Every structure is written in structure tokens, then in C-alpha cells.
Amino acid sequence: MSPKDLLLALLVIVVWGLNFVVIKVGLEGMPPMLMGALRFMLAAFPAILLVRRPQVPLRWLLAYGMTISVGQFAFLFYAMHVGMPAGLASLVLQSQAFFTLFFAALFLGERLRGSNLFGLLVAACGLALIGLQSGQAMTLAGFVLTIAAASMWALGNVVTRKLGKVNLLGLVVWGSLIPPLPFLALSLWLEGPALIGASLRGIGLQSLAVLAYLAFGATLLGYGLWSRLLSRYPASQVAPFSLLVPVVGISSSALLLGERLGSLQVVGAILVMAGLLLNVWGGRLLDSWRQRTVRAL
């Protein structure tokens, strides 16, 4: 990877890692479902005038929008609204990697390797430790909702795999047309017209900056640069960079929000990261060890 593209990859990781702090700040001035609706409205318009619609059937575009956009962020925003810390959210959400393996095996017939299952077991132990230390710093409801968000992200990943080669930025932009109406319906149901009206009338510069970051930074800039990297390099070379997102998320939330992990949560975080690393590189290390063993014999 060229130095320029390496810097772009790190820029995406920083933007996505800070995203969780920005969401937490945004929830101080807006209810979660309304924030979701406004975020995707800004991500879709006027970008759809500039980005070509991906050549995918409408039903799959709807499936993508309802899972990776509505499902993931409805659960994530509400999780952080009811007490999920930003740093832990960035980590627990990465359990999507294991949900993706499970759903891909279930719906696409993909084979699970031993290294995948071992990584899943290690990460599951870490998630269990994180969930055990719920209380004032992290509510159990927030933890469970973040796991639900990860499962919806994973379903969206399976939809994307089903589509095959598709322009990722176009899919994200045109998929952003789907969430506003479901989010508005959820907002009317969970938050009510009075709170919606008060939030819109009292929207301030902080809330506008949050929406701009979520729509233009985390969504359009982030996925635009990510799709550029994927078009130039193998996915196996680009995807591991996403492991740095929770590192940025946890460190930035500690620095900017004063969040601190409990002792069990620290151990759990280490196990989750170890499980993710095993999932990404465990198969290659095992194959390399087998090849060396065969040559030695």
C-alpha cells in the first residue's frame, strides 16, 4: 500500500473511531431515532444527484438499507441513549465479524474454519466479561442493544456479499434513501411529536455539527475512501485496518468523555480484540504452520 493510501486508511479509521464520541455528544441534544432520520437524510441528499445508483434489484437495496442502516443504527443509537459508553460500543459492535460468519454459513453456505470458531469462542468470553460488569458505567440494556446492532450490521454484510461486486459508495448513498421514513416512524412511536418538535425548534450548532459529521464524515467520506481502497487493494489487505476502530473509539472516549473501563471490562476488551485478530489472521497462521511442518517432514 502506498504511503498516501496508508494515510487515507488511517484517516478513515480515525473518522470511524471518533464517530462513537460524536454520537454520544449528539444524543445530548437530540433523541436517537430523530437523529437517525436526520443523519440519513443528509447522507442521501444531495449525494444521490452526484453518485450513480448501483445496479442492484430494488429488493436488495431495501434489504441493505433496512439492515445495515436502519437496524444497526436504530439499535446502536438507542443503546448509547440508555447507557452504553462510546468506547465500549465501538468494541462490542465489532462482534459483527462473528455474526457475519454465522449468517454467511446459514444463508450463503460458507464454511466456518477452526480458527474462526476459536476466535469466536475467545471473543464470546470477552463479551461475557464485559456484560457481567454492567451498572452505572454501562447498562445491561445498552450492552444487549449493541449486540443487536452488531447482528443487524452482519445481516447487511451478508446482503452485500449476495450482491457480489458493487460500488460500495453508491450502495451506501442510495441505501441512505431507505432509513429516513422508518426512523421517523420509530421517532413518532418512541419519542412522540412533542419531543420531535421541541428538538427541531431548539436545534443548535452542536447538533448541526454532529449531523454533518455523521452524514458527511462517517458516511460519505468514510465509505468513499474505503471503497477507493477496496478498488485498489485486496479486501484481505484493507479489512484488517477496521480492527483499529475500537482502539480509536476507546482511547478517544477516555480522552474526550472521561470514560473508564472496569477491570473485568479491560480483560473482556483484550479477549474480544484477541478473538478478532484470530478471526482475521488465525487461518493464515495455521496454514503457514502446516506448510512448514510438511516441508520439514
PDB file of C-alpha atoms in Angstrom:
ATOM      1  CA  MET A   1       0.000   0.000   0.000  1.00  0.00           C
ATOM      2  CA  SER A   2       1.389   3.399  -0.992  1.00  0.00           C
ATOM      3  CA  PRO A   3       2.128   5.921   1.789  1.00  0.00           C
ATOM      4  CA  LYS A   4      -0.730   8.121   0.542  1.00  0.00           C
ATOM      5  CA  ASP A   5      -3.256   5.279   0.645  1.00  0.00           C
ATOM      6  CA  LEU A   6      -1.955   4.162   4.028  1.00  0.00           C
ATOM      7  CA  LEU A   7      -2.653   7.659   5.362  1.00  0.00           C
ATOM      8  CA  LEU A   8      -6.141   7.561   3.812  1.00  0.00           C
ATOM      9  CA  ALA A   9      -6.812   4.212   5.500  1.00  0.00           C
ATOM     10  CA  LEU A  10      -5.720   5.623   8.851  1.00  0.00           C
ATOM     11  CA  LEU A  11      -7.875   8.722   8.254  1.00  0.00           C
ATOM     12  CA  VAL A  12     -10.936   6.504   7.757  1.00  0.00           C
ATOM     13  CA  ILE A  13     -10.156   4.605  10.964  1.00  0.00           C
ATOM     14  CA  VAL A  14      -9.836   7.845  12.943  1.00  0.00           C
ATOM     15  CA  VAL A  15     -13.088   9.213  11.470  1.00  0.00           C
ATOM     16  CA  TRP A  16     -14.959   5.983  12.240  1.00  0.00           C
ATOM     17  CA  GLY A  17     -13.390   5.661  15.701  1.00  0.00           C
ATOM     18  CA  LEU A  18     -14.356   9.217  16.690  1.00  0.00           C
ATOM     19  CA  ASN A  19     -17.838   8.526  15.348  1.00  0.00           C
ATOM     20  CA  PHE A  20     -18.889   6.973  18.676  1.00  0.00           C
ATOM     21  CA  VAL A  21     -17.870  10.026  20.691  1.00  0.00           C
ATOM     22  CA  VAL A  22     -19.771  12.214  18.225  1.00  0.00           C
ATOM     23  CA  ILE A  23     -22.907  10.061  18.578  1.00  0.00           C
ATOM     24  CA  LYS A  24     -22.720  10.343  22.382  1.00  0.00           C
ATOM     25  CA  VAL A  25     -22.424  14.120  22.137  1.00  0.00           C
ATOM     26  CA  GLY A  26     -25.266  14.272  19.608  1.00  0.00           C
ATOM     27  CA  LEU A  27     -27.611  12.387  21.927  1.00  0.00           C
ATOM     28  CA  GLU A  28     -27.317  15.243  24.423  1.00  0.00           C
ATOM     29  CA  GLY A  29     -29.334  17.480  22.083  1.00  0.00           C
ATOM     30  CA  MET A  30     -31.455  15.072  20.003  1.00  0.00           C
ATOM     31  CA  PRO A  31     -33.459  11.916  20.656  1.00  0.00           C
ATOM     32  CA  PRO A  32     -31.870   8.844  18.995  1.00  0.00           C
ATOM     33  CA  MET A  33     -34.471   7.988  16.344  1.00  0.00           C
ATOM     34  CA  LEU A  34     -34.792  11.584  15.166  1.00  0.00           C
ATOM     35  CA  MET A  35     -31.007  11.811  14.941  1.00  0.00           C
ATOM     36  CA  GLY A  36     -31.010   8.679  12.769  1.00  0.00           C
ATOM     37  CA  ALA A  37     -33.603  10.137  10.414  1.00  0.00           C
ATOM     38  CA  LEU A  38     -31.740  13.444  10.011  1.00  0.00           C
ATOM     39  CA  ARG A  39     -28.379  11.694   9.591  1.00  0.00           C
ATOM     40  CA  PHE A  40     -29.555   9.628   6.623  1.00  0.00           C
ATOM     41  CA  MET A  41     -31.492  12.495   5.049  1.00  0.00           C
ATOM     42  CA  LEU A  42     -28.253  14.463   4.894  1.00  0.00           C
ATOM     43  CA  ALA A  43     -26.292  11.440   3.674  1.00  0.00           C
ATOM     44  CA  ALA A  44     -28.759  10.865   0.808  1.00  0.00           C
ATOM     45  CA  PHE A  45     -29.328  14.460  -0.344  1.00  0.00           C
ATOM     46  CA  PRO A  46     -27.759  15.870  -2.427  1.00  0.00           C
ATOM     47  CA  ALA A  47     -25.312  12.946  -2.821  1.00  0.00           C
ATOM     48  CA  ILE A  48     -27.760  10.891  -4.935  1.00  0.00           C
ATOM     49  CA  LEU A  49     -27.506  13.624  -7.584  1.00  0.00           C
ATOM     50  CA  LEU A  50     -23.747  13.060  -7.821  1.00  0.00           C
ATOM     51  CA  VAL A  51     -23.350   9.296  -7.256  1.00  0.00           C
ATOM     52  CA  ARG A  52     -24.674   6.748  -9.750  1.00  0.00           C
ATOM     53  CA  ARG A  53     -27.272   4.286  -8.490  1.00  0.00           C
ATOM     54  CA  PRO A  54     -25.757   0.808  -8.073  1.00  0.00           C
ATOM     55  CA  GLN A  55     -27.111  -1.797 -10.485  1.00  0.00           C
ATOM     56  CA  VAL A  56     -28.845  -3.928  -7.881  1.00  0.00           C
ATOM     57  CA  PRO A  57     -32.502  -5.031  -7.624  1.00  0.00           C
ATOM     58  CA  LEU A  58     -34.694  -2.772  -5.507  1.00  0.00           C
ATOM     59  CA  ARG A  59     -35.489  -5.574  -3.038  1.00  0.00           C
ATOM     60  CA  TRP A  60     -31.796  -5.976  -2.214  1.00  0.00           C
ATOM     61  CA  LEU A  61     -31.321  -2.222  -1.878  1.00  0.00           C
ATOM     62  CA  LEU A  62     -34.240  -2.245   0.583  1.00  0.00           C
ATOM     63  CA  ALA A  63     -32.715  -5.216   2.428  1.00  0.00           C
ATOM     64  CA  TYR A  64     -29.381  -3.409   2.696  1.00  0.00           C
ATOM     65  CA  GLY A  65     -30.964  -0.175   3.929  1.00  0.00           C
ATOM     66  CA  MET A  66     -33.193  -1.892   6.489  1.00  0.00           C
ATOM     67  CA  THR A  67     -30.387  -3.981   7.999  1.00  0.00           C
ATOM     68  CA  ILE A  68     -27.081  -2.152   7.904  1.00  0.00           C
ATOM     69  CA  SER A  69     -28.610   1.333   8.174  1.00  0.00           C
ATOM     70  CA  VAL A  70     -31.964   1.191   9.987  1.00  0.00           C
ATOM     71  CA  GLY A  71     -31.374  -1.916  12.085  1.00  0.00           C
ATOM     72  CA  GLN A  72     -27.771  -1.251  13.031  1.00  0.00           C
ATOM     73  CA  PHE A  73     -28.098   2.419  13.896  1.00  0.00           C
ATOM     74  CA  ALA A  74     -31.547   2.266  15.489  1.00  0.00           C
ATOM     75  CA  PHE A  75     -30.191  -0.284  17.977  1.00  0.00           C
ATOM     76  CA  LEU A  76     -26.818   1.478  18.360  1.00  0.00           C
ATOM     77  CA  PHE A  77     -28.238   4.981  18.891  1.00  0.00           C
ATOM     78  CA  TYR A  78     -30.795   3.696  21.383  1.00  0.00           C
ATOM     79  CA  ALA A  79     -28.137   1.597  23.145  1.00  0.00           C
ATOM     80  CA  MET A  80     -25.980   4.671  23.680  1.00  0.00           C
ATOM     81  CA  HIS A  81     -29.080   6.643  24.695  1.00  0.00           C
ATOM     82  CA  VAL A  82     -29.823   4.168  27.512  1.00  0.00           C
ATOM     83  CA  GLY A  83     -26.300   3.899  28.857  1.00  0.00           C
ATOM     84  CA  MET A  84     -23.809   2.210  26.518  1.00  0.00           C
ATOM     85  CA  PRO A  85     -20.454   4.041  26.739  1.00  0.00           C
ATOM     86  CA  ALA A  86     -18.991   5.238  23.441  1.00  0.00           C
ATOM     87  CA  GLY A  87     -15.705   3.334  23.801  1.00  0.00           C
ATOM     88  CA  LEU A  88     -17.293   0.009  24.675  1.00  0.00           C
ATOM     89  CA  ALA A  89     -19.852   0.495  21.901  1.00  0.00           C
ATOM     90  CA  SER A  90     -17.021   0.775  19.356  1.00  0.00           C
ATOM     91  CA  LEU A  91     -15.595  -2.518  20.638  1.00  0.00           C
ATOM     92  CA  VAL A  92     -18.763  -4.584  21.163  1.00  0.00           C
ATOM     93  CA  LEU A  93     -20.059  -3.562  17.734  1.00  0.00           C
ATOM     94  CA  GLN A  94     -17.094  -5.388  16.203  1.00  0.00           C
ATOM     95  CA  SER A  95     -18.775  -8.652  17.191  1.00  0.00           C
ATOM     96  CA  GLN A  96     -20.467  -8.185  13.808  1.00  0.00           C
ATOM     97  CA  ALA A  97     -17.495 -10.087  12.367  1.00  0.00           C
ATOM     98  CA  PHE A  98     -18.642 -13.265  14.101  1.00  0.00           C
ATOM     99  CA  PHE A  99     -22.325 -12.736  13.392  1.00  0.00           C
ATOM    100  CA  THR A 100     -21.307 -12.317   9.748  1.00  0.00           C
ATOM    101  CA  LEU A 101     -19.547 -15.694   9.802  1.00  0.00           C
ATOM    102  CA  PHE A 102     -22.631 -17.342  11.299  1.00  0.00           C
ATOM    103  CA  PHE A 103     -25.125 -15.720   8.924  1.00  0.00           C
ATOM    104  CA  ALA A 104     -22.902 -16.376   5.891  1.00  0.00           C
ATOM    105  CA  ALA A 105     -22.748 -20.056   6.836  1.00  0.00           C
ATOM    106  CA  LEU A 106     -26.509 -20.148   7.426  1.00  0.00           C
ATOM    107  CA  PHE A 107     -27.710 -18.224   4.360  1.00  0.00           C
ATOM    108  CA  LEU A 108     -24.844 -18.493   1.855  1.00  0.00           C
ATOM    109  CA  GLY A 109     -23.432 -21.911   2.715  1.00  0.00           C
ATOM    110  CA  GLU A 110     -19.958 -20.561   3.525  1.00  0.00           C
ATOM    111  CA  ARG A 111     -17.718 -22.863   5.538  1.00  0.00           C
ATOM    112  CA  LEU A 112     -16.517 -21.977   9.033  1.00  0.00           C
ATOM    113  CA  ARG A 113     -12.864 -22.750   9.732  1.00  0.00           C
ATOM    114  CA  GLY A 114     -11.488 -23.932  13.053  1.00  0.00           C
ATOM    115  CA  SER A 115      -9.667 -20.607  13.533  1.00  0.00           C
ATOM    116  CA  ASN A 116     -12.961 -18.748  13.064  1.00  0.00           C
ATOM    117  CA  LEU A 117     -14.661 -20.851  15.731  1.00  0.00           C
ATOM    118  CA  PHE A 118     -11.742 -20.468  18.143  1.00  0.00           C
ATOM    119  CA  GLY A 119     -11.704 -16.700  17.599  1.00  0.00           C
ATOM    120  CA  LEU A 120     -15.469 -16.632  18.178  1.00  0.00           C
ATOM    121  CA  LEU A 121     -15.070 -18.548  21.460  1.00  0.00           C
ATOM    122  CA  VAL A 122     -12.347 -16.192  22.720  1.00  0.00           C
ATOM    123  CA  ALA A 123     -14.350 -13.080  21.753  1.00  0.00           C
ATOM    124  CA  ALA A 124     -17.546 -14.511  23.288  1.00  0.00           C
ATOM    125  CA  CYS A 125     -15.723 -14.957  26.607  1.00  0.00           C
ATOM    126  CA  GLY A 126     -14.614 -11.327  26.370  1.00  0.00           C
ATOM    127  CA  LEU A 127     -18.145 -10.118  25.633  1.00  0.00           C
ATOM    128  CA  ALA A 128     -19.448 -12.133  28.573  1.00  0.00           C
ATOM    129  CA  LEU A 129     -16.970 -10.432  30.909  1.00  0.00           C
ATOM    130  CA  ILE A 130     -17.950  -7.014  29.560  1.00  0.00           C
ATOM    131  CA  GLY A 131     -21.638  -7.814  30.041  1.00  0.00           C
ATOM    132  CA  LEU A 132     -21.071  -9.047  33.603  1.00  0.00           C
ATOM    133  CA  GLN A 133     -19.742  -5.654  34.696  1.00  0.00           C
ATOM    134  CA  SER A 134     -22.908  -3.717  33.915  1.00  0.00           C
ATOM    135  CA  GLY A 135     -24.037  -0.972  36.237  1.00  0.00           C
ATOM    136  CA  GLN A 136     -23.726   2.791  36.279  1.00  0.00           C
ATOM    137  CA  ALA A 137     -20.898   2.917  33.714  1.00  0.00           C
ATOM    138  CA  MET A 138     -22.686   0.546  31.316  1.00  0.00           C
ATOM    139  CA  THR A 139     -26.284  -0.618  31.448  1.00  0.00           C
ATOM    140  CA  LEU A 140     -27.200  -4.179  30.559  1.00  0.00           C
ATOM    141  CA  ALA A 141     -29.882  -2.857  28.171  1.00  0.00           C
ATOM    142  CA  GLY A 142     -27.261  -0.794  26.354  1.00  0.00           C
ATOM    143  CA  PHE A 143     -24.973  -3.809  26.045  1.00  0.00           C
ATOM    144  CA  VAL A 144     -27.729  -6.079  24.681  1.00  0.00           C
ATOM    145  CA  LEU A 145     -28.901  -3.436  22.207  1.00  0.00           C
ATOM    146  CA  THR A 146     -25.327  -3.004  20.937  1.00  0.00           C
ATOM    147  CA  ILE A 147     -25.118  -6.759  20.342  1.00  0.00           C
ATOM    148  CA  ALA A 148     -28.399  -6.460  18.402  1.00  0.00           C
ATOM    149  CA  ALA A 149     -26.857  -3.619  16.360  1.00  0.00           C
ATOM    150  CA  ALA A 150     -23.873  -5.855  15.540  1.00  0.00           C
ATOM    151  CA  SER A 151     -26.201  -8.627  14.348  1.00  0.00           C
ATOM    152  CA  MET A 152     -28.016  -6.209  12.017  1.00  0.00           C
ATOM    153  CA  TRP A 153     -24.684  -4.980  10.615  1.00  0.00           C
ATOM    154  CA  ALA A 154     -23.798  -8.621   9.982  1.00  0.00           C
ATOM    155  CA  LEU A 155     -27.055  -9.235   8.104  1.00  0.00           C
ATOM    156  CA  GLY A 156     -26.235  -6.198   5.979  1.00  0.00           C
ATOM    157  CA  ASN A 157     -22.810  -7.683   5.266  1.00  0.00           C
ATOM    158  CA  VAL A 158     -24.472 -10.888   4.053  1.00  0.00           C
ATOM    159  CA  VAL A 159     -26.722  -8.827   1.763  1.00  0.00           C
ATOM    160  CA  THR A 160     -23.620  -7.082   0.390  1.00  0.00           C
ATOM    161  CA  ARG A 161     -21.914 -10.446  -0.240  1.00  0.00           C
ATOM    162  CA  LYS A 162     -25.039 -11.662  -2.011  1.00  0.00           C
ATOM    163  CA  LEU A 163     -24.838  -8.665  -4.351  1.00  0.00           C
ATOM    164  CA  GLY A 164     -21.271  -9.508  -5.367  1.00  0.00           C
ATOM    165  CA  LYS A 165     -19.108  -6.766  -6.860  1.00  0.00           C
ATOM    166  CA  VAL A 166     -20.929  -3.470  -6.387  1.00  0.00           C
ATOM    167  CA  ASN A 167     -19.819   0.138  -5.932  1.00  0.00           C
ATOM    168  CA  LEU A 168     -19.771   0.487  -2.149  1.00  0.00           C
ATOM    169  CA  LEU A 169     -20.177   4.281  -2.113  1.00  0.00           C
ATOM    170  CA  GLY A 170     -23.163   4.080  -4.473  1.00  0.00           C
ATOM    171  CA  LEU A 171     -24.718   1.380  -2.302  1.00  0.00           C
ATOM    172  CA  VAL A 172     -24.259   3.487   0.843  1.00  0.00           C
ATOM    173  CA  VAL A 173     -25.609   6.688  -0.740  1.00  0.00           C
ATOM    174  CA  TRP A 174     -28.642   5.128  -2.408  1.00  0.00           C
ATOM    175  CA  GLY A 175     -29.194   2.845   0.574  1.00  0.00           C
ATOM    176  CA  SER A 176     -29.451   6.037   2.667  1.00  0.00           C
ATOM    177  CA  LEU A 177     -32.751   6.785   0.941  1.00  0.00           C
ATOM    178  CA  ILE A 178     -34.330   3.860   2.824  1.00  0.00           C
ATOM    179  CA  PRO A 179     -33.800   4.782   6.532  1.00  0.00           C
ATOM    180  CA  PRO A 180     -35.402   8.263   6.945  1.00  0.00           C
ATOM    181  CA  LEU A 181     -39.055   7.100   6.846  1.00  0.00           C
ATOM    182  CA  PRO A 182     -38.565   4.087   9.183  1.00  0.00           C
ATOM    183  CA  PHE A 183     -36.562   6.277  11.566  1.00  0.00           C
ATOM    184  CA  LEU A 184     -39.268   8.958  11.521  1.00  0.00           C
ATOM    185  CA  ALA A 185     -41.909   6.301  12.228  1.00  0.00           C
ATOM    186  CA  LEU A 186     -39.831   4.998  15.156  1.00  0.00           C
ATOM    187  CA  SER A 187     -39.334   8.559  16.377  1.00  0.00           C
ATOM    188  CA  LEU A 188     -43.079   9.253  16.331  1.00  0.00           C
ATOM    189  CA  TRP A 189     -43.709   5.995  18.191  1.00  0.00           C
ATOM    190  CA  LEU A 190     -40.913   6.114  20.781  1.00  0.00           C
ATOM    191  CA  GLU A 191     -40.269   9.843  21.166  1.00  0.00           C
ATOM    192  CA  GLY A 192     -43.545  11.495  20.227  1.00  0.00           C
ATOM    193  CA  PRO A 193     -44.447  14.603  18.191  1.00  0.00           C
ATOM    194  CA  ALA A 194     -43.870  16.974  21.130  1.00  0.00           C
ATOM    195  CA  LEU A 195     -40.235  15.935  21.645  1.00  0.00           C
ATOM    196  CA  ILE A 196     -39.600  15.908  17.885  1.00  0.00           C
ATOM    197  CA  GLY A 197     -40.955  19.446  17.537  1.00  0.00           C
ATOM    198  CA  ALA A 198     -39.019  20.728  20.545  1.00  0.00           C
ATOM    199  CA  SER A 199     -35.788  19.132  19.298  1.00  0.00           C
ATOM    200  CA  LEU A 200     -36.135  20.646  15.826  1.00  0.00           C
ATOM    201  CA  ARG A 201     -37.039  24.105  17.161  1.00  0.00           C
ATOM    202  CA  GLY A 202     -34.156  24.098  19.614  1.00  0.00           C
ATOM    203  CA  ILE A 203     -31.522  22.547  17.359  1.00  0.00           C
ATOM    204  CA  GLY A 204     -28.181  24.215  17.949  1.00  0.00           C
ATOM    205  CA  LEU A 205     -24.751  24.431  16.354  1.00  0.00           C
ATOM    206  CA  GLN A 206     -23.533  21.396  18.295  1.00  0.00           C
ATOM    207  CA  SER A 207     -26.364  19.227  16.954  1.00  0.00           C
ATOM    208  CA  LEU A 208     -25.837  20.518  13.419  1.00  0.00           C
ATOM    209  CA  ALA A 209     -22.111  19.780  13.652  1.00  0.00           C
ATOM    210  CA  VAL A 210     -22.880  16.248  14.896  1.00  0.00           C
ATOM    211  CA  LEU A 211     -25.271  15.610  11.984  1.00  0.00           C
ATOM    212  CA  ALA A 212     -22.734  16.965   9.497  1.00  0.00           C
ATOM    213  CA  TYR A 213     -20.033  14.688  10.922  1.00  0.00           C
ATOM    214  CA  LEU A 214     -22.251  11.600  10.882  1.00  0.00           C
ATOM    215  CA  ALA A 215     -23.584  12.217   7.366  1.00  0.00           C
ATOM    216  CA  PHE A 216     -20.625  13.729   5.521  1.00  0.00           C
ATOM    217  CA  GLY A 217     -17.687  12.458   7.569  1.00  0.00           C
ATOM    218  CA  ALA A 218     -18.515   8.985   8.875  1.00  0.00           C
ATOM    219  CA  THR A 219     -20.828   8.061   5.981  1.00  0.00           C
ATOM    220  CA  LEU A 220     -19.809   9.760   2.728  1.00  0.00           C
ATOM    221  CA  LEU A 221     -16.114  10.495   3.356  1.00  0.00           C
ATOM    222  CA  GLY A 222     -15.509   7.280   5.285  1.00  0.00           C
ATOM    223  CA  TYR A 223     -17.185   4.908   2.840  1.00  0.00           C
ATOM    224  CA  GLY A 224     -15.956   6.906  -0.160  1.00  0.00           C
ATOM    225  CA  LEU A 225     -12.321   6.463   0.867  1.00  0.00           C
ATOM    226  CA  TRP A 226     -12.923   2.854   1.967  1.00  0.00           C
ATOM    227  CA  SER A 227     -14.412   1.951  -1.429  1.00  0.00           C
ATOM    228  CA  ARG A 228     -11.429   3.604  -3.136  1.00  0.00           C
ATOM    229  CA  LEU A 229      -9.028   1.457  -1.094  1.00  0.00           C
ATOM    230  CA  LEU A 230     -11.021  -1.705  -1.828  1.00  0.00           C
ATOM    231  CA  SER A 231     -10.891  -0.906  -5.547  1.00  0.00           C
ATOM    232  CA  ARG A 232      -7.085  -0.693  -5.426  1.00  0.00           C
ATOM    233  CA  TYR A 233      -6.105  -3.434  -2.993  1.00  0.00           C
ATOM    234  CA  PRO A 234      -7.352  -6.916  -1.999  1.00  0.00           C
ATOM    235  CA  ALA A 235     -10.008  -6.936   0.721  1.00  0.00           C
ATOM    236  CA  SER A 236      -7.667  -9.070   2.858  1.00  0.00           C
ATOM    237  CA  GLN A 237      -5.210  -6.152   2.879  1.00  0.00           C
ATOM    238  CA  VAL A 238      -7.763  -3.424   3.623  1.00  0.00           C
ATOM    239  CA  ALA A 239     -10.231  -5.092   6.020  1.00  0.00           C
ATOM    240  CA  PRO A 240      -7.786  -5.642   8.948  1.00  0.00           C
ATOM    241  CA  PHE A 241      -7.493  -1.854   9.348  1.00  0.00           C
ATOM    242  CA  SER A 242     -11.027  -1.914  10.803  1.00  0.00           C
ATOM    243  CA  LEU A 243      -9.567  -3.632  13.876  1.00  0.00           C
ATOM    244  CA  LEU A 244      -8.123  -0.233  14.813  1.00  0.00           C
ATOM    245  CA  VAL A 245     -11.591   1.369  15.056  1.00  0.00           C
ATOM    246  CA  PRO A 246     -12.232   0.241  18.670  1.00  0.00           C
ATOM    247  CA  VAL A 247      -8.690   1.303  19.605  1.00  0.00           C
ATOM    248  CA  VAL A 248      -9.510   4.843  18.450  1.00  0.00           C
ATOM    249  CA  GLY A 249     -13.020   4.594  19.919  1.00  0.00           C
ATOM    250  CA  ILE A 250     -11.875   3.557  23.398  1.00  0.00           C
ATOM    251  CA  SER A 251      -8.929   5.979  23.557  1.00  0.00           C
ATOM    252  CA  SER A 252     -10.919   8.964  22.230  1.00  0.00           C
ATOM    253  CA  SER A 253     -13.831   8.315  24.600  1.00  0.00           C
ATOM    254  CA  ALA A 254     -11.406   8.150  27.523  1.00  0.00           C
ATOM    255  CA  LEU A 255      -9.692  11.371  26.430  1.00  0.00           C
ATOM    256  CA  LEU A 256     -12.754  13.401  25.389  1.00  0.00           C
ATOM    257  CA  LEU A 257     -15.555  11.973  27.550  1.00  0.00           C
ATOM    258  CA  GLY A 258     -13.624  10.753  30.575  1.00  0.00           C
ATOM    259  CA  GLU A 259     -14.870   7.173  30.164  1.00  0.00           C
ATOM    260  CA  ARG A 260     -13.005   4.480  32.073  1.00  0.00           C
ATOM    261  CA  LEU A 261     -13.255   0.711  31.769  1.00  0.00           C
ATOM    262  CA  GLY A 262     -13.763  -1.526  34.796  1.00  0.00           C
ATOM    263  CA  SER A 263     -11.251  -4.285  35.489  1.00  0.00           C
ATOM    264  CA  LEU A 264     -13.459  -7.033  34.006  1.00  0.00           C
ATOM    265  CA  GLN A 265     -14.182  -4.836  31.001  1.00  0.00           C
ATOM    266  CA  VAL A 266     -10.454  -4.344  30.357  1.00  0.00           C
ATOM    267  CA  VAL A 267      -9.915  -8.117  30.364  1.00  0.00           C
ATOM    268  CA  GLY A 268     -13.018  -8.549  28.200  1.00  0.00           C
ATOM    269  CA  ALA A 269     -11.800  -5.925  25.724  1.00  0.00           C
ATOM    270  CA  ILE A 270      -8.444  -7.703  25.406  1.00  0.00           C
ATOM    271  CA  LEU A 271     -10.195 -11.022  24.756  1.00  0.00           C
ATOM    272  CA  VAL A 272     -12.518  -9.501  22.148  1.00  0.00           C
ATOM    273  CA  MET A 273      -9.565  -7.961  20.297  1.00  0.00           C
ATOM    274  CA  ALA A 274      -7.673 -11.262  20.535  1.00  0.00           C
ATOM    275  CA  GLY A 275     -10.690 -13.079  19.091  1.00  0.00           C
ATOM    276  CA  LEU A 276     -10.925 -10.595  16.232  1.00  0.00           C
ATOM    277  CA  LEU A 277      -7.218 -10.993  15.479  1.00  0.00           C
ATOM    278  CA  LEU A 278      -7.570 -14.783  15.482  1.00  0.00           C
ATOM    279  CA  ASN A 279     -10.516 -14.491  13.135  1.00  0.00           C
ATOM    280  CA  VAL A 280      -8.563 -12.368  10.647  1.00  0.00           C
ATOM    281  CA  TRP A 281      -5.128 -13.981  10.803  1.00  0.00           C
ATOM    282  CA  GLY A 282      -5.639 -17.328  12.549  1.00  0.00           C
ATOM    283  CA  GLY A 283      -6.343 -19.249   9.336  1.00  0.00           C
ATOM    284  CA  ARG A 284      -3.268 -17.856   7.597  1.00  0.00           C
ATOM    285  CA  LEU A 285      -1.025 -18.631  10.574  1.00  0.00           C
ATOM    286  CA  LEU A 286      -2.406 -22.174  10.754  1.00  0.00           C
ATOM    287  CA  ASP A 287      -1.866 -22.725   7.008  1.00  0.00           C
ATOM    288  CA  SER A 288       1.658 -21.344   7.263  1.00  0.00           C
ATOM    289  CA  TRP A 289       2.437 -23.659  10.202  1.00  0.00           C
ATOM    290  CA  ARG A 290       1.077 -26.669   8.283  1.00  0.00           C
ATOM    291  CA  GLN A 291       3.186 -25.833   5.220  1.00  0.00           C
ATOM    292  CA  ARG A 292       6.334 -25.532   7.322  1.00  0.00           C
ATOM    293  CA  THR A 293       5.520 -28.849   9.025  1.00  0.00           C
ATOM    294  CA  VAL A 294       5.043 -30.603   5.661  1.00  0.00           C
ATOM    295  CA  ARG A 295       8.336 -29.198   4.318  1.00  0.00           C
ATOM    296  CA  ALA A 296      10.134 -30.264   7.483  1.00  0.00           C
ATOM    297  CA  LEU A 297       8.877 -33.826   7.042  1.00  0.00           C
TER     298      LEU A 297
END
